[in-house]
Coordinates of N, CA and C in Angstrom, one line a residue:
M23 N 215.6 211.4 55.6 CA 215.2 210.6 56.6 C 216.1 209.2 56.9
I24 N 216.6 208.8 56.2 CA 217.7 207.7 56.0 C 218.9 208.0 56.9
E25 N 219.5 209.0 56.7 CA 220.6 209.5 57.7 C 220.1 209.6 59.1
I26 N 219.4 210.1 59.1 CA 218.8 210.2 60.6 C 218.5 209.3 61.4
N27 N 217.9 208.2 61.1 CA 217.6 206.6 61.0 C 219.4 205.9 61.3
R28 N 219.9 205.9 60.6 CA 221.1 205.6 60.4 C 221.8 205.8 61.7
A29 N 221.8 206.8 61.9 CA 222.7 207.8 63.1 C 221.9 207.2 64.4
L30 N 221.1 207.2 64.6 CA 219.8 206.8 65.7 C 220.2 205.0 66.3
R31 N 220.3 204.5 64.7 CA 220.4 203.1 65.0 C 222.0 202.9 65.6
S32 N 223.1 203.8 65.2 CA 224.6 203.3 65.0 C 225.1 203.6 66.4
G33 N 223.9 204.7 67.1 CA 224.1 205.0 68.7 C 225.0 206.5 68.4
Q34 N 225.0 206.8 67.6 CA 226.0 208.2 67.7 C 225.5 209.1 68.5
I35 N 223.9 209.5 68.8 CA 223.3 210.5 69.6 C 223.7 210.1 70.9
A36 N 224.1 209.2 71.6 CA 224.2 208.3 72.5 C 225.4 209.0 73.2
Q37 N 225.5 209.8 74.2 CA 226.7 210.0 75.1 C 226.7 210.1 76.5
P38 N 226.7 210.0 77.3 CA 227.0 210.3 78.7 C 227.2 211.4 79.3
S39 N 227.1 212.2 80.5 CA 227.5 213.1 81.3 C 227.3 214.3 80.5
R40 N 227.6 215.3 81.7 CA 227.5 216.7 81.3 C 227.8 217.1 80.2
A41 N 229.0 216.7 79.4 CA 229.5 217.5 78.2 C 228.6 216.3 77.2
G42 N 228.3 215.0 77.3 CA 227.0 214.6 76.4 C 225.5 214.9 76.5
S43 N 225.5 215.6 77.7 CA 224.2 216.4 77.8 C 224.2 217.3 76.6
I44 N 225.2 218.2 76.4 CA 225.3 219.6 75.8 C 225.2 219.4 74.3
C45 N 226.1 218.2 74.1 CA 226.1 217.8 72.9 C 224.9 217.2 72.2
R46 N 224.3 216.7 73.2 CA 223.1 216.2 72.5 C 221.7 216.9 72.3
R47 N 221.5 217.8 73.3 CA 221.0 219.1 73.0 C 221.0 219.8 71.8
H48 N 222.4 220.0 71.6 CA 222.7 220.6 70.5 C 222.2 220.3 69.5
L49 N 222.4 218.7 69.1 CA 221.8 217.8 68.4 C 220.4 217.9 67.8
L50 N 219.9 217.8 68.8 CA 218.7 217.6 69.1 C 217.9 219.4 68.6
N51 N 218.5 220.3 68.6 CA 218.0 221.7 68.2 C 218.6 221.7 66.9
R52 N 219.6 221.1 66.5 CA 219.8 220.9 65.1 C 218.9 220.0 63.9
L53 N 218.7 218.9 64.6 CA 217.6 218.2 64.1 C 216.3 218.6 64.0
A54 N 215.5 219.2 65.0 CA 214.6 220.4 65.1 C 214.2 221.0 64.0
A55 N 215.2 222.0 63.7 CA 216.0 222.5 62.5 C 215.3 222.2 60.8
F56 N 216.3 221.0 60.7 CA 216.2 220.1 59.7 C 215.2 219.3 59.6
C57 N 214.4 219.0 60.1 CA 213.2 218.1 60.4 C 211.8 219.2 60.4
V58 N 211.9 220.5 60.8 CA 211.2 221.4 60.8 C 209.9 220.9 62.1
L59 N 210.7 220.3 63.4 CA 210.1 220.1 64.7 C 210.4 220.8 65.9
P60 N 209.0 221.6 66.0 CA 209.3 222.0 67.3 C 209.4 221.2 68.2
Y61 N 210.4 221.4 69.9 CA 210.1 220.4 70.6 C 210.2 221.1 71.8
F62 N 210.3 220.6 72.9 CA 210.6 220.9 74.4 C 211.6 220.1 74.8
D63 N 212.5 221.2 75.4 CA 213.7 220.7 76.1 C 213.8 221.1 77.5
V64 N 213.8 220.2 78.2 CA 213.8 220.4 79.4 C 215.2 219.9 80.6
G65 N 215.6 221.0 81.6 CA 216.5 220.9 82.0 C 216.4 221.2 83.8
V66 N 217.2 220.7 84.3 CA 217.6 220.4 86.4 C 218.8 220.7 86.4
K67 N 218.9 221.4 87.3 CA 220.2 221.7 87.8 C 220.1 222.0 89.3
L68 N 221.1 221.0 89.8 CA 221.1 220.6 91.6 C 222.4 220.8 91.7
E69 N 222.5 221.9 92.8 CA 224.2 221.6 93.5 C 223.9 221.6 94.7
A70 N 224.8 220.8 95.5 CA 225.0 220.3 96.8 C 225.8 221.4 97.4
D71 N 225.7 221.5 98.7 CA 226.3 223.0 99.4 C 227.5 222.4 99.9
G72 N 227.7 221.0 99.6 CA 229.0 220.8 100.4 C 229.0 220.0 102.0
Q73 N 228.1 220.4 102.6 CA 227.4 220.1 104.1 C 226.2 219.0 104.0
G74 N 225.7 218.6 103.1 CA 224.7 217.4 103.3 C 223.6 218.2 102.1
G75 N 223.6 219.5 102.2 CA 222.5 220.3 101.8 C 222.4 220.6 100.3
I76 N 221.0 221.3 99.8 CA 221.3 221.7 98.7 C 221.6 222.9 98.4
Q77 N 222.5 223.9 97.7 CA 222.8 224.9 97.3 C 222.2 225.6 96.3
E78 N 221.4 224.8 95.2 CA 220.7 225.5 94.4 C 219.8 224.3 93.5
A79 N 218.3 224.0 93.4 CA 217.7 223.5 92.5 C 216.6 224.0 92.2
C80 N 216.9 224.3 90.7 CA 215.9 224.8 89.2 C 215.8 224.0 88.5
G81 N 215.3 224.8 87.4 CA 214.9 223.9 86.1 C 214.5 225.1 84.9
A82 N 214.2 224.3 83.9 CA 213.8 225.2 82.6 C 213.3 224.3 81.8
V83 N 212.5 224.9 81.2 CA 211.3 224.1 80.1 C 211.2 225.0 78.7
H84 N 212.4 224.8 77.7 CA 212.4 225.3 76.7 C 211.5 225.2 75.6
Y85 N 210.7 226.0 74.9 CA 209.9 225.8 73.8 C 210.8 225.7 72.4
V86 N 211.4 224.8 71.8 CA 212.0 225.2 70.5 C 211.4 225.4 69.4
R87 N 211.4 226.6 68.7 CA 210.9 226.3 67.3 C 212.0 226.3 66.8
P88 N 212.0 225.4 65.7 CA 213.0 225.1 64.1 C 213.3 226.7 63.5
D89 N 212.8 227.6 63.5 CA 212.9 229.0 62.9 C 213.1 230.0 64.3
G90 N 213.4 229.4 65.5 CA 213.6 230.4 67.1 C 214.8 230.6 67.2
A91 N 214.5 231.5 68.7 CA 216.1 231.3 69.4 C 216.4 229.6 69.6
T92 N 218.0 229.2 69.3 CA 218.4 228.3 69.6 C 218.6 227.9 71.1
L93 N 219.0 227.0 72.1 CA 219.5 226.5 73.0 C 220.7 227.9 73.5
Q94 N 221.4 227.4 72.4 CA 222.9 228.6 72.3 C 222.4 230.0 72.3
D95 N 221.3 230.6 72.0 CA 220.9 231.7 72.0 C 220.4 232.0 73.2
R96 N 219.8 231.0 73.6 CA 219.0 231.4 75.2 C 220.1 231.2 76.6
K97 N 221.5 231.1 76.0 CA 222.4 231.0 76.9 C 222.5 229.4 77.7
V98 N 221.8 228.6 77.4 CA 221.8 227.2 78.1 C 223.3 227.0 77.8
Y99 N 223.8 227.0 76.5 CA 225.3 226.7 76.8 C 225.9 227.7 75.8
T100 N 227.3 227.8 75.7 CA 227.7 228.9 75.1 C 228.8 227.9 73.9
L101 N 229.1 228.6 72.4 CA 229.8 227.7 71.7 C 231.1 227.1 72.9
G102 N 231.7 227.8 73.8 CA 233.0 227.1 74.1 C 232.5 225.7 75.0
Q103 N 231.5 226.1 75.6 CA 231.2 224.6 76.3 C 231.1 223.7 75.2
L104 N 230.0 223.8 74.0 CA 230.0 223.0 73.2 C 231.2 222.3 72.5
K105 N 232.2 223.3 72.5 CA 233.7 222.7 71.7 C 234.0 221.7 72.7
A106 N 233.7 222.2 74.0 CA 235.0 221.5 75.2 C 234.0 220.2 75.3
A107 N 232.5 220.3 75.3 CA 232.2 219.2 75.3 C 232.5 218.1 74.2
G108 N 232.5 218.3 73.2 CA 232.7 217.5 71.7 C 234.0 216.9 71.7
L109 N 234.9 217.9 72.2 CA 236.4 217.5 72.3 C 236.6 216.3 73.8
R110 N 235.6 216.2 74.7 CA 236.0 215.4 76.1 C 235.3 214.2 75.4
R111 N 234.4 214.6 74.4 CA 233.7 213.3 74.2 C 234.4 212.4 72.9
T112 N 235.1 213.3 72.1 CA 236.1 212.5 71.0 C 237.0 212.1 70.9
D113 N 237.8 213.2 72.1 CA 239.4 212.9 72.2 C 239.4 212.9 74.2
P114 N 239.1 212.3 74.9 CA 239.6 212.7 76.3 C 240.8 213.0 76.7
K115 N 241.8 212.5 76.1 CA 243.2 212.9 76.4 C 243.7 214.2 76.4
A116 N 243.0 214.9 74.5 CA 243.2 216.2 74.3 C 242.7 217.0 74.8
Y117 N 241.1 216.6 75.3 CA 240.7 217.5 76.2 C 240.8 217.5 77.8
R118 N 241.6 216.6 78.2 CA 242.4 216.9 79.8 C 243.4 217.8 79.2
E119 N 244.3 217.5 78.4 CA 245.2 218.6 78.4 C 245.6 219.7 77.8
Q120 N 244.0 220.0 77.1 CA 243.4 221.2 77.1 C 243.1 222.0 78.4
V121 N 242.6 221.4 79.0 CA 242.1 221.7 80.3 C 243.2 222.3 81.2
K122 N 244.2 221.5 81.5 CA 245.5 221.4 81.9 C 246.1 222.9 81.5
A123 N 246.2 222.5 80.4 CA 247.1 223.9 79.8 C 246.1 225.4 79.9
G124 N 244.5 225.5 80.3 CA 244.0 226.6 80.5 C 243.5 226.9 79.3
Y125 N 243.7 226.2 77.7 CA 242.6 226.7 76.8 C 241.4 226.3 76.6
I126 N 240.8 225.9 77.5 CA 239.3 225.2 77.8 C 239.1 225.3 79.1
R127 N 237.6 225.7 79.4 CA 237.2 225.3 80.9 C 236.6 224.0 80.7
G128 N 236.9 223.8 81.7 CA 236.4 221.8 82.0 C 235.1 221.8 82.0
V129 N 234.6 220.8 81.9 CA 232.6 221.1 81.5 C 232.6 220.5 83.0
A130 N 231.2 220.8 83.5 CA 230.9 220.5 84.8 C 230.7 218.5 84.4
E131 N 231.2 218.2 86.0 CA 230.7 216.1 86.0 C 229.6 216.7 86.0
D132 N 228.6 215.1 86.1 CA 227.3 215.2 86.1 C 226.9 215.5 87.6
R133 N 225.9 216.1 88.3 CA 225.0 216.1 89.2 C 224.2 215.4 90.0
P134 N 224.2 215.7 91.2 CA 223.2 214.4 91.6 C 221.9 214.7 90.8
A135 N 221.4 213.6 91.0 CA 219.6 214.0 90.6 C 218.6 213.9 91.7
V136 N 217.8 214.2 91.6 CA 216.4 214.3 92.3 C 215.1 213.9 91.0
I137 N 214.3 212.8 91.6 CA 213.3 212.4 90.9 C 212.5 213.6 91.0
S138 N 211.9 213.8 92.0 CA 211.0 214.8 92.3 C 210.9 216.3 91.5
I139 N 211.9 216.6 91.4 CA 212.6 218.0 90.6 C 212.3 217.6 89.4
K140 N 212.9 216.5 88.8 CA 212.8 216.2 87.6 C 211.4 216.0 87.0
M141 N 210.7 215.6 87.7 CA 209.2 215.0 87.4 C 208.4 216.3 87.6
Q142 N 208.4 217.0 88.4 CA 207.7 218.4 88.1 C 208.3 219.3 87.2
M143 N 209.5 219.5 86.4 CA 210.3 220.0 85.2 C 209.1 219.1 84.1
A144 N 209.0 217.7 84.6 CA 208.9 217.0 83.3 C 207.0 217.8 82.9
S145 N 206.5 217.3 84.2 CA 204.9 218.4 84.5 C 204.5 219.4 83.8
T146 N 205.6 220.9 83.9 CA 205.5 221.6 83.3 C 205.8 221.6 81.5
A147 N 206.8 220.8 81.2 CA 206.5 220.5 80.1 C 205.8 220.0 79.3
V148 N 204.8 218.9 79.9 CA 203.5 218.7 79.2 C 202.6 219.6 79.4
N149 N 202.0 220.2 80.3 CA 201.3 221.2 80.7 C 201.6 222.4 79.3
E150 N 203.0 222.6 79.2 CA 203.5 223.9 78.1 C 202.5 223.0 76.8
F151 N 203.1 221.5 76.3 CA 202.4 221.2 75.2 C 201.1 221.6 74.9
L152 N 200.5 220.9 76.6 CA 198.8 221.5 75.9 C 198.2 222.7 75.9
A153 N 199.1 223.4 76.8 CA 198.7 224.7 76.4 C 198.8 225.1 74.9
R154 N 199.9 224.6 74.3 CA 199.8 225.2 72.3 C 199.2 224.4 72.0
L155 N 198.3 223.0 72.2 CA 197.0 222.6 71.6 C 195.8 223.0 72.0
H156 N 195.9 223.7 73.1 CA 194.1 223.8 73.3 C 195.1 225.3 74.0
P157 N 195.3 226.7 73.9 CA 195.7 227.6 74.5 C 194.7 228.0 75.4
Y158 N 195.2 227.9 77.0 CA 194.6 228.4 78.1 C 195.0 229.1 79.0
H159 N 196.4 229.6 78.2 CA 197.0 231.0 79.5 C 196.7 232.8 79.1
Y160 N 196.2 233.0 79.9 CA 195.8 234.6 79.8 C 197.2 235.1 78.8
D161 N 198.1 235.2 79.0 CA 199.3 235.6 77.8 C 199.4 234.7 76.5
D162 N 199.7 235.4 75.8 CA 199.8 234.9 74.2 C 200.8 233.7 74.7
N163 N 200.9 232.1 74.3 CA 202.0 231.1 74.1 C 203.5 231.8 74.0
A164 N 203.5 232.8 73.1 CA 204.6 233.5 72.6 C 205.6 234.3 74.4
D165 N 204.3 234.3 74.7 CA 205.6 234.9 76.1 C 205.6 233.8 77.1
S166 N 205.5 232.6 76.8 CA 205.7 231.2 77.4 C 206.5 230.5 76.9
A167 N 207.8 231.0 76.3 CA 208.8 230.7 75.6 C 209.6 229.7 76.3
V168 N 209.9 230.0 77.4 CA 210.9 229.7 78.2 C 209.9 229.8 79.6
I169 N 210.1 228.6 80.4 CA 209.5 228.6 81.8 C 210.7 228.2 82.7
R170 N 210.9 228.8 83.8 CA 211.9 228.8 85.1 C 211.5 228.6 86.3
T171 N 212.2 227.7 86.5 CA 211.3 227.5 88.2 C 212.5 227.4 89.2
S172 N 212.5 228.2 90.4 CA 213.3 228.2 91.2 C 212.6 226.9 92.3
F173 N 213.2 226.2 93.0 CA 212.8 225.4 93.8 C 213.1 226.0 95.1
I174 N 214.0 226.8 95.5 CA 214.7 227.4 96.6 C 213.8 228.5 96.5
Q175 N 213.9 228.9 96.2 CA 212.7 229.8 96.0 C 211.4 229.8 96.0
G176 N 210.6 228.9 95.9 CA 209.2 228.7 95.1 C 208.6 229.5 94.2
V177 N 209.3 230.0 92.8 CA 208.8 230.8 91.9 C 208.9 230.1 90.7
Q178 N 208.0 230.7 90.1 CA 208.5 230.2 88.7 C 208.0 231.6 87.5
Y179 N 208.9 231.7 86.1 CA 209.5 232.6 86.0 C 208.9 232.0 84.4
R180 N 208.5 233.1 83.7 CA 208.0 233.2 82.4 C 209.1 234.0 81.4
E181 N 209.7 233.6 80.3 CA 210.2 234.3 79.7 C 209.5 234.2 77.9
A182 N 209.6 235.6 77.5 CA 209.0 235.3 75.8 C 209.7 235.0 75.1
E183 N 209.9 234.7 73.4 CA 210.8 234.2 73.2 C 212.1 235.7 72.7
S184 N 212.7 234.8 72.9 CA 213.8 235.7 72.6 C 214.6 235.9 71.2
V185 N 215.3 236.6 70.6 CA 215.4 237.2 69.2 C 216.6 236.2 68.9
A186 N 216.3 235.5 67.4 CA 217.1 234.5 67.3 C 218.3 234.9 65.9
S187 N 219.4 234.1 66.7 CA 220.7 234.6 65.5 C 220.6 234.2 64.4
G188 N 219.9 232.9 64.1 CA 219.9 232.7 62.4 C 220.6 231.5 62.4
T189 N 221.2 231.1 63.4 CA 222.1 229.7 63.2 C 221.6 228.4 62.8
F190 N 220.4 228.3 62.7 CA 220.1 226.8 62.1 C 219.4 227.7 60.8
S191 N 219.1 229.2 60.5 CA 217.9 229.4 59.4 C 218.2 229.1 58.1
M192 N 219.7 228.9 58.0 CA 220.1 228.3 56.8 C 219.3 226.6 56.1
H193 N 219.2 225.9 57.5 CA 218.9 224.5 57.5 C 217.7 224.6 57.8
V194 N 217.0 224.7 58.2 CA 215.7 224.7 58.4 C 214.7 223.9 56.9
G195 N 214.4 222.9 57.2 CA 213.7 222.2 56.1 C 214.6 221.3 55.6
K196 N 215.7 221.0 55.7 CA 216.8 220.6 54.9 C 216.2 218.7 55.0
A197 N 216.1 218.9 56.0 CA 215.9 217.2 56.8 C 216.9 216.1 56.3
D198 N 216.7 215.5 55.5 CA 217.9 214.3 54.7 C 218.6 215.0 53.8
V199 N 220.0 214.7 54.3 CA 221.2 215.6 53.9 C 222.0 214.6 53.5
R200 N 223.2 214.6 52.6 CA 224.2 214.1 52.2 C 224.8 213.6 53.7
F201 N 225.4 214.4 54.5 CA 225.7 214.3 55.9 C 225.2 214.5 56.7
F202 N 225.1 213.9 57.4 CA 223.7 213.8 58.8 C 223.9 214.8 59.0
L203 N 222.7 216.0 59.1 CA 222.6 217.2 59.5 C 223.8 218.1 59.2
S204 N 224.1 217.8 58.1 CA 225.4 218.3 57.4 C 226.5 218.6 58.7
M205 N 227.1 217.6 58.7 CA 228.0 217.3 60.1 C 228.6 216.4 59.3
P206 N 229.6 216.6 58.9 CA 231.0 215.3 58.2 C 231.5 214.7 59.2
E207 N 231.2 215.0 60.2 CA 231.9 214.0 61.3 C 231.2 213.1 61.6
S208 N 230.0 213.2 61.1 CA 228.8 212.1 61.8 C 228.6 210.8 60.6
E209 N 229.6 210.8 59.5 CA 229.6 209.8 58.4 C 230.5 209.1 59.3
P210 N 230.2 207.3 59.1 CA 231.0 206.5 59.2 C 231.9 206.4 58.5
E211 N 233.2 205.9 58.9 CA 234.5 206.2 58.2 C 234.2 204.8 57.4
D212 N 235.0 204.9 56.2 CA 235.2 204.0 55.2 C 236.0 202.6 56.1
T213 N 235.8 201.3 55.8 CA 236.2 200.5 56.1 C 236.7 199.7 55.3
E214 N 237.3 200.2 54.2 CA 238.1 199.5 53.1 C 239.3 199.9 53.3

């Protein structure tokens, strides 16, 4: 836990923008596996129609188990998006050159946020947490690993746990390791 606390205090986890969001979500998924902590991931997507209206407004709540399907397995982001987001965060100039050359697709910039949509999805996450403490669904909680809400259509969809790729399976329960979450790039550079 010492390495985890050091990384949290040093600000290694905090990055702005959609690129940062992908990196943070991946890092949190990795942290959950290492420390055997299930968690709820809440995402909201809002897209303007360019004419003052909303084209798309949706959200998803993912119950992520340390030994289960990752957010990447669930297609929340791709490996290419994760690599592009990491490059954008660590080397913005190289990122722009890679996008310009066509080697990577640009990561979408921040989209407008609407508090009522975010609060609705947060409320869904709290209800799913309570359902795991005191089961109240007619169906098994495993059938509600993902809750998707389309605010445009006014519907909610539930998805069962998908097959895990095993991306983090070798790391489940490792917790405090020499490199924070087995990521050498997270080690502070020597100042000698």
